[in-house]
mmCIF file of C-alpha atoms in Angstrom:
data_model
loop_
_atom_site.group_PDB
_atom_site.id
_atom_site.type_symbol
_atom_site.label_atom_id
_atom_site.label_comp_id
_atom_site.label_asym_id
_atom_site.label_seq_id
_atom_site.Cartn_x
_atom_site.Cartn_y
_atom_site.Cartn_z
ATOM 1 C CA LEU I 1060 3.557 11.996 5.282
ATOM 2 C CA ILE I 1061 4.537 9.214 2.857
ATOM 3 C CA GLU I 1062 6.629 10.435 -0.115
ATOM 4 C CA TYR I 1063 8.162 8.577 -3.057
ATOM 5 C CA PHE I 1064 11.413 9.597 -4.817
ATOM 6 C CA GLY I 1065 13.737 8.058 -7.362
ATOM 7 C CA GLY I 1066 16.739 8.564 -5.048
ATOM 8 C CA LEU I 1067 18.110 10.682 -2.216
ATOM 9 C CA GLU I 1068 19.325 13.422 -4.554
ATOM 10 C CA GLU I 1069 15.773 13.832 -5.851
ATOM 11 C CA TYR I 1070 14.463 14.059 -2.263
ATOM 12 C CA HIS I 1071 17.005 16.717 -1.283
ATOM 13 C CA SER I 1072 16.241 18.717 -4.397
ATOM 14 C CA TRP I 1073 12.489 18.527 -3.672
ATOM 15 C CA ARG I 1074 13.042 19.682 -0.056
ATOM 16 C CA GLY I 1075 15.100 22.639 -1.301
ATOM 17 C CA ASP I 1076 12.434 23.588 -3.868
ATOM 18 C CA ILE I 1077 9.533 23.629 -1.409
ATOM 19 C CA VAL I 1078 11.496 25.950 0.938
ATOM 20 C CA LYS I 1079 12.305 28.318 -1.980
ATOM 21 C CA GLN I 1080 8.626 28.280 -2.971
ATOM 22 C CA ASP I 1081 7.641 29.191 0.647
ATOM 23 C CA LYS I 1082 5.585 26.006 0.981
ATOM 24 C CA ILE I 1083 7.345 25.381 4.281
ATOM 25 C CA PRO I 1084 9.396 27.827 6.412
ATOM 26 C CA ASP I 1085 13.192 27.894 6.671
ATOM 27 C CA ARG I 1086 14.746 25.629 9.286
ATOM 28 C CA GLY I 1087 15.229 28.515 11.710
ATOM 29 C CA GLU I 1088 11.466 29.138 11.719
ATOM 30 C CA ARG I 1089 10.156 25.635 12.222
ATOM 31 C CA THR I 1090 10.759 22.381 14.080
ATOM 32 C CA PRO I 1091 12.855 20.157 11.764
ATOM 33 C CA ALA I 1092 10.964 17.156 10.388
ATOM 34 C CA HIS I 1093 12.241 13.649 11.161
ATOM 35 C CA ALA I 1094 12.541 11.546 8.029
ATOM 36 C CA GLU I 1095 13.139 7.812 7.566
ATOM 37 C CA PHE I 1096 14.186 6.313 4.209
ATOM 38 C CA PHE I 1097 13.028 2.948 2.898
ATOM 39 C CA SER I 1098 13.778 1.257 -0.422
ATOM 40 C CA ASN I 1099 10.817 0.276 -2.519
ATOM 41 C CA ARG I 1100 12.997 -2.472 -4.034
ATOM 42 C CA LEU I 1101 12.940 -4.294 -0.681
ATOM 43 C CA THR I 1102 9.113 -4.613 -0.709
ATOM 44 C CA PHE I 1103 8.302 -8.268 -0.273
ATOM 45 C CA LYS I 1104 4.533 -7.899 0.041
ATOM 46 C CA TYR I 1105 2.215 -5.586 -1.845
ATOM 47 C CA GLU I 1106 -1.320 -6.832 -1.742
ATOM 48 C CA PRO I 1107 -3.831 -3.979 -1.213
ATOM 49 C CA THR I 1108 -6.860 -6.306 -1.506
ATOM 50 C CA CYS I 1109 -5.638 -8.786 1.152
ATOM 51 C CA PHE I 1110 -8.502 -7.732 3.518
ATOM 52 C CA ILE I 1111 -11.251 -9.195 1.362
ATOM 53 C CA ASP I 1112 -10.789 -12.829 2.478
ATOM 54 C CA LYS I 1113 -11.054 -11.907 6.135
ATOM 55 C CA MET I 1114 -14.121 -9.846 5.349
ATOM 56 C CA ALA I 1115 -15.581 -12.858 3.560
ATOM 57 C CA ASP I 1116 -15.224 -14.847 6.755
ATOM 58 C CA LYS I 1117 -17.160 -12.179 8.697
ATOM 59 C CA PHE I 1118 -19.775 -12.042 5.938
ATOM 60 C CA GLU I 1119 -20.321 -15.799 6.181
ATOM 61 C CA GLU I 1120 -20.644 -15.531 9.931
ATOM 62 C CA LYS I 1121 -22.966 -12.458 10.158
ATOM 63 C CA GLY I 1122 -24.502 -12.173 6.672
ATOM 64 C CA PHE I 1123 -23.081 -8.683 6.262
ATOM 65 C CA ILE I 1124 -20.046 -6.484 6.904
ATOM 66 C CA GLU I 1125 -19.764 -2.800 7.829
ATOM 67 C CA LEU I 1126 -17.407 -0.311 6.224
ATOM 68 C CA SER I 1127 -17.345 3.224 7.584
ATOM 69 C CA GLY I 1128 -20.814 2.689 9.087
ATOM 70 C CA GLN I 1129 -22.259 1.435 5.813
ATOM 71 C CA ARG I 1130 -23.794 -2.027 5.871
ATOM 72 C CA ILE I 1131 -22.864 -4.228 2.930
ATOM 73 C CA GLU I 1132 -24.825 -7.457 2.500
ATOM 74 C CA ASP I 1133 -26.135 -10.003 0.051
ATOM 75 C CA ASP I 1134 -25.100 -9.528 -3.572
ATOM 76 C CA SER I 1135 -23.316 -6.247 -2.791
ATOM 77 C CA PHE I 1136 -20.654 -8.053 -0.857
ATOM 78 C CA ARG I 1137 -20.312 -10.880 -3.358
ATOM 79 C CA ILE I 1138 -19.817 -8.305 -6.151
ATOM 80 C CA LEU I 1139 -17.268 -6.405 -3.965
ATOM 81 C CA LYS I 1140 -15.316 -9.638 -3.482
ATOM 82 C CA LYS I 1141 -15.310 -10.392 -7.189
ATOM 83 C CA VAL I 1142 -14.075 -6.999 -8.354
ATOM 84 C CA MET I 1143 -11.430 -6.761 -5.608
ATOM 85 C CA LYS I 1144 -10.021 -10.075 -6.758
ATOM 86 C CA GLY I 1145 -10.057 -8.855 -10.346
ATOM 87 C CA GLU I 1146 -12.533 -11.486 -11.497
ATOM 88 C CA SER I 1147 -14.538 -10.578 -14.630
ATOM 89 C CA ILE I 1148 -12.539 -7.332 -15.050
ATOM 90 C CA ARG I 1149 -11.077 -7.159 -18.511
ATOM 91 C CA THR I 1150 -8.791 -4.764 -20.352
ATOM 92 C CA ASN I 1151 -10.461 -3.088 -23.341
ATOM 93 C CA TYR I 1152 -7.612 -3.404 -25.853
ATOM 94 C CA SER I 1153 -9.707 -2.053 -28.700
ATOM 95 C CA TYR I 1154 -10.602 1.137 -26.836
ATOM 96 C CA ILE I 1155 -6.948 1.741 -25.883
ATOM 97 C CA GLY I 1156 -5.930 1.114 -29.498
ATOM 98 C CA ARG I 1157 -8.533 3.647 -30.866
ATOM 99 C CA GLU I 1158 -7.446 6.277 -28.309
ATOM 100 C CA LEU I 1159 -3.754 5.883 -29.158
ATOM 101 C CA GLY I 1160 -4.050 5.063 -32.848
ATOM 102 C CA VAL I 1161 -2.420 1.695 -32.299
ATOM 103 C CA ASN I 1162 -3.350 -1.776 -33.476
ATOM 104 C CA ARG I 1163 -5.346 -3.850 -30.920
ATOM 105 C CA LYS I 1164 -2.876 -6.716 -31.106
ATOM 106 C CA THR I 1165 -0.004 -4.344 -30.494
ATOM 107 C CA VAL I 1166 -1.734 -3.001 -27.386
ATOM 108 C CA LYS I 1167 -2.298 -6.525 -26.027
ATOM 109 C CA ARG I 1168 1.309 -7.525 -26.730
ATOM 110 C CA ARG I 1169 2.685 -4.467 -24.970
ATOM 111 C CA ILE I 1170 0.429 -4.963 -21.965
ATOM 112 C CA ASP I 1171 1.361 -8.623 -21.775
ATOM 113 C CA ASP I 1172 5.015 -7.613 -21.843
ATOM 114 C CA LEU I 1173 4.522 -5.149 -18.957
ATOM 115 C CA LEU I 1174 2.746 -7.867 -16.963
ATOM 116 C CA ASP I 1175 5.488 -10.386 -17.618
ATOM 117 C CA LYS I 1176 8.148 -7.942 -16.445
ATOM 118 C CA GLY I 1177 6.226 -7.124 -13.273
ATOM 119 C CA ILE I 1178 5.817 -3.437 -14.195
ATOM 120 C CA ILE I 1179 2.015 -3.621 -13.777
ATOM 121 C CA GLU I 1180 -0.570 -6.043 -12.373
ATOM 122 C CA LYS I 1181 -3.795 -7.330 -13.826
ATOM 123 C CA PRO I 1182 -6.652 -4.849 -13.270
ATOM 124 C CA LYS I 1183 -8.734 -5.104 -10.084
ATOM 125 C CA CYS I 1184 -10.627 -2.726 -7.777
ATOM 126 C CA PHE I 1185 -9.130 -1.158 -4.672
ATOM 127 C CA PHE I 1186 -10.455 0.763 -1.708
ATOM 128 C CA PRO I 1187 -10.130 4.603 -2.156
ATOM 129 C CA ASN I 1188 -7.275 4.595 0.403
ATOM 130 C CA LEU I 1189 -4.962 1.930 -0.953
ATOM 131 C CA PHE I 1190 -3.821 0.406 2.332
ATOM 132 C CA VAL I 1191 -6.952 0.902 4.451
ATOM 133 C CA PRO I 1192 -10.596 -0.201 4.062
ATOM 134 C CA PRO I 1193 -13.051 2.623 4.803
ATOM 135 C CA GLY I 1194 -13.355 3.259 8.533
ATOM 136 C CA TYR I 1195 -10.310 1.128 9.455
ATOM 137 C CA ASN I 1196 -7.268 2.311 11.410
ATOM 138 C CA LEU I 1197 -3.921 2.383 9.635
ATOM 139 C CA ILE I 1198 -1.020 1.163 11.732
ATOM 140 C CA ILE I 1199 2.599 1.592 10.583
ATOM 141 C CA THR I 1200 4.903 -0.724 12.536
ATOM 142 C CA LEU I 1201 8.651 -1.200 12.699
ATOM 143 C CA ILE I 1202 9.542 -4.727 13.880
ATOM 144 C CA GLU I 1203 12.861 -6.024 15.214
ATOM 145 C CA ALA I 1204 13.342 -9.687 14.269
ATOM 146 C CA THR I 1205 16.222 -11.067 16.358
ATOM 147 C CA SER I 1206 16.349 -14.366 14.435
ATOM 148 C CA ASP I 1207 14.414 -16.518 11.906
ATOM 149 C CA LEU I 1208 13.809 -13.530 9.632
ATOM 150 C CA SER I 1209 12.552 -15.770 6.780
ATOM 151 C CA ASP I 1210 9.862 -17.352 8.989
ATOM 152 C CA ILE I 1211 8.571 -13.956 10.127
ATOM 153 C CA LYS I 1212 8.690 -12.716 6.559
ATOM 154 C CA ASP I 1213 6.558 -15.711 5.453
ATOM 155 C CA TYR I 1214 4.159 -15.088 8.333
ATOM 156 C CA LEU I 1215 3.633 -11.455 7.251
ATOM 157 C CA LYS I 1216 3.169 -12.503 3.613
ATOM 158 C CA LYS I 1217 0.196 -14.620 4.627
ATOM 159 C CA ASP I 1218 -1.345 -12.136 7.062
ATOM 160 C CA GLU I 1219 -4.700 -10.814 5.894
ATOM 161 C CA ASN I 1220 -4.315 -7.513 7.785
ATOM 162 C CA VAL I 1221 -1.028 -6.582 6.123
ATOM 163 C CA PRO I 1222 -1.307 -5.070 2.654
ATOM 164 C CA MET I 1223 2.374 -4.007 2.442
ATOM 165 C CA ALA I 1224 5.628 -5.032 4.095
ATOM 166 C CA ILE I 1225 9.189 -3.919 3.431
ATOM 167 C CA GLU I 1226 12.592 -5.197 4.562
ATOM 168 C CA THR I 1227 14.685 -2.456 6.189
ATOM 169 C CA SER I 1228 17.718 -1.744 8.265
ATOM 170 C CA THR I 1229 16.515 1.168 10.325
ATOM 171 C CA GLU I 1230 18.085 1.478 13.773
ATOM 172 C CA ARG I 1231 17.362 -1.948 15.298
ATOM 173 C CA TYR I 1232 14.436 -2.809 13.063
ATOM 174 C CA ASN I 1233 14.254 -5.277 10.158
ATOM 175 C CA PHE I 1234 10.703 -4.830 8.873
ATOM 176 C CA LEU I 1235 8.388 -1.933 8.041
ATOM 177 C CA VAL I 1236 4.754 -3.180 8.105
ATOM 178 C CA PHE I 1237 1.591 -1.408 7.020
ATOM 179 C CA SER I 1238 -1.511 -3.006 8.592
ATOM 180 C CA ALA I 1239 -5.156 -2.039 9.080
ATOM 181 C CA PHE I 1240 -7.750 -2.986 11.664
ATOM 182 C CA GLU I 1241 -11.329 -2.094 12.548
ATOM 183 C CA SER I 1242 -10.336 -1.354 16.170
ATOM 184 C CA ILE I 1243 -7.162 -0.771 18.132
ATOM 185 C CA GLU I 1244 -8.006 -3.828 20.252
ATOM 186 C CA GLU I 1245 -7.728 -5.973 17.135
ATOM 187 C CA PHE I 1246 -4.250 -4.568 16.464
ATOM 188 C CA PHE I 1247 -3.080 -5.412 20.004
ATOM 189 C CA GLU I 1248 -4.513 -8.972 19.559
ATOM 190 C CA TRP I 1249 -2.539 -9.165 16.279
ATOM 191 C CA GLY I 1250 0.642 -8.110 18.120
ATOM 192 C CA GLU I 1251 0.075 -10.694 20.831
ATOM 193 C CA LYS I 1252 -0.442 -13.378 18.213
ATOM 194 C CA LEU I 1253 2.745 -12.393 16.373
ATOM 195 C CA ASN I 1254 4.722 -12.651 19.611
ATOM 196 C CA SER I 1255 3.153 -15.996 20.519
ATOM 197 C CA LYS I 1256 3.950 -17.412 17.075
ATOM 198 C CA HIS I 1257 7.560 -16.225 17.313
ATOM 199 C CA PRO I 1258 8.236 -15.983 21.073
ATOM 200 C CA ASP I 1259 12.036 -15.999 20.831
ATOM 201 C CA ASN I 1260 12.364 -14.054 17.580
ATOM 202 C CA ILE I 1261 10.628 -10.700 18.098
ATOM 203 C CA GLY I 1262 12.432 -7.864 19.844
ATOM 204 C CA ALA I 1263 11.351 -4.226 19.870
ATOM 205 C CA ILE I 1264 8.245 -2.988 18.110
ATOM 206 C CA SER I 1265 7.606 0.670 17.241
ATOM 207 C CA LYS I 1266 4.072 1.630 16.066
ATOM 208 C CA THR I 1267 2.257 4.649 14.732
ATOM 209 C CA ILE I 1268 -1.537 4.421 14.896
ATOM 210 C CA LEU I 1269 -3.622 6.635 12.571
ATOM 211 C CA SER I 1270 -7.383 6.568 12.794
ATOM 212 C CA SER I 1271 -9.406 6.737 9.583
ATOM 213 C CA ARG I 1272 -10.314 10.343 10.430
ATOM 214 C CA MET I 1273 -6.610 11.312 10.422
ATOM 215 C CA VAL I 1274 -5.753 9.847 7.034
ATOM 216 C CA HIS I 1275 -5.993 12.302 4.152
ATOM 217 C CA LEU I 1276 -6.715 10.471 0.935
ATOM 218 C CA ILE I 1277 -4.559 10.872 -2.165
ATOM 219 C CA GLU I 1278 -5.310 9.154 -5.455
ATOM 220 C CA PRO I 1279 -3.358 5.853 -5.397
ATOM 221 C CA GLN I 1280 -2.188 6.415 -9.002
ATOM 222 C CA LYS I 1281 -0.989 9.946 -8.376
ATOM 223 C CA VAL I 1282 2.680 9.097 -7.948
ATOM 224 C CA SER I 1283 2.771 6.565 -10.798
ATOM 225 C CA LEU I 1284 0.945 8.858 -13.248
ATOM 226 C CA GLY I 1285 3.153 11.815 -12.206
ATOM 227 C CA PHE I 1286 6.266 9.756 -12.916
ATOM 228 C CA ILE I 1287 4.950 8.757 -16.343
ATOM 229 C CA GLU I 1288 3.913 12.337 -17.248
ATOM 230 C CA ASN I 1289 7.406 13.590 -16.273
ATOM 231 C CA LYS I 1290 9.017 10.962 -18.458
ATOM 232 C CA LEU I 1291 6.767 11.856 -21.393
ATOM 233 C CA TRP I 1292 7.660 15.553 -20.876
ATOM 234 C CA ASP I 1293 11.336 14.681 -20.925
ATOM 235 C CA LEU I 1294 10.914 12.793 -24.203
ATOM 236 C CA LYS I 1295 9.085 15.719 -25.809
ATOM 237 C CA SER I 1296 11.730 18.243 -24.728
#
C-alpha cells in the first residue's frame, strides 16, 4: 500500500482516524503493519512514460508490441508513442477560461507560471497504472550503494525500466527504485547488468515483486486532486 502525506503528524492522525472509524481493527486484534517513510522531496527521477522508447525498439524489431495480451501494431503504436511523449497534445486555454470565467491570456499566464515553478508538467498520456504498462510486473527495490552514489544515480536516471527513483536513508539502503518488466527473468537480467556496471559499488538489494494481477489500480490524479479539493475547502471555510 503506497500512501502520501504532508508529514508524519498527518500520517499518525490518519492512522488514528481509520481505527476510530473501524476501517481496521485495534492493534490487539491484528498483526501490526510495517511502514517505511520516504520523502517525496528526494525524488530524483519521475518519468512515467520512460518505457515507450524501449517499446519502440521492440516495435522496430518485431513490427508490433503486446500489452496485457493485446497486440499493438502499425499506426496504433505510432500514435501511442506520440501521445505518451506529449506531442500534438495542447492545453485548451479558451475552454478553461470559459469554465472558470477567466480571461484566456490569464489562464495561459497562470499555467506557464506553474510550469516554470515545476508544480505541473506539460500534458501527456500515461498508462492507467502510472508506474506499470498493462501486463507488466511492478518491482519495488531498495538498493545499497557503497560508493559512487552519483554514478549509480545517473545510471538509474537513464534506465528505461525505471519510472521513479528516490534517495533514501533506510537501514543500509540509499535508493528506492520503482521498475517494471514484462517478465521476472527480465528483472533479474536488469539486476545482473546493474551489478556488472557497478561491480564494486552495489551492496545489498531488497526487492518486492508484484505481478500485474496483484496491483489494484487507483486513479493517478486521486492524491493530487484530493489535496487541491482540501485546500479549496479550507479557503471556503
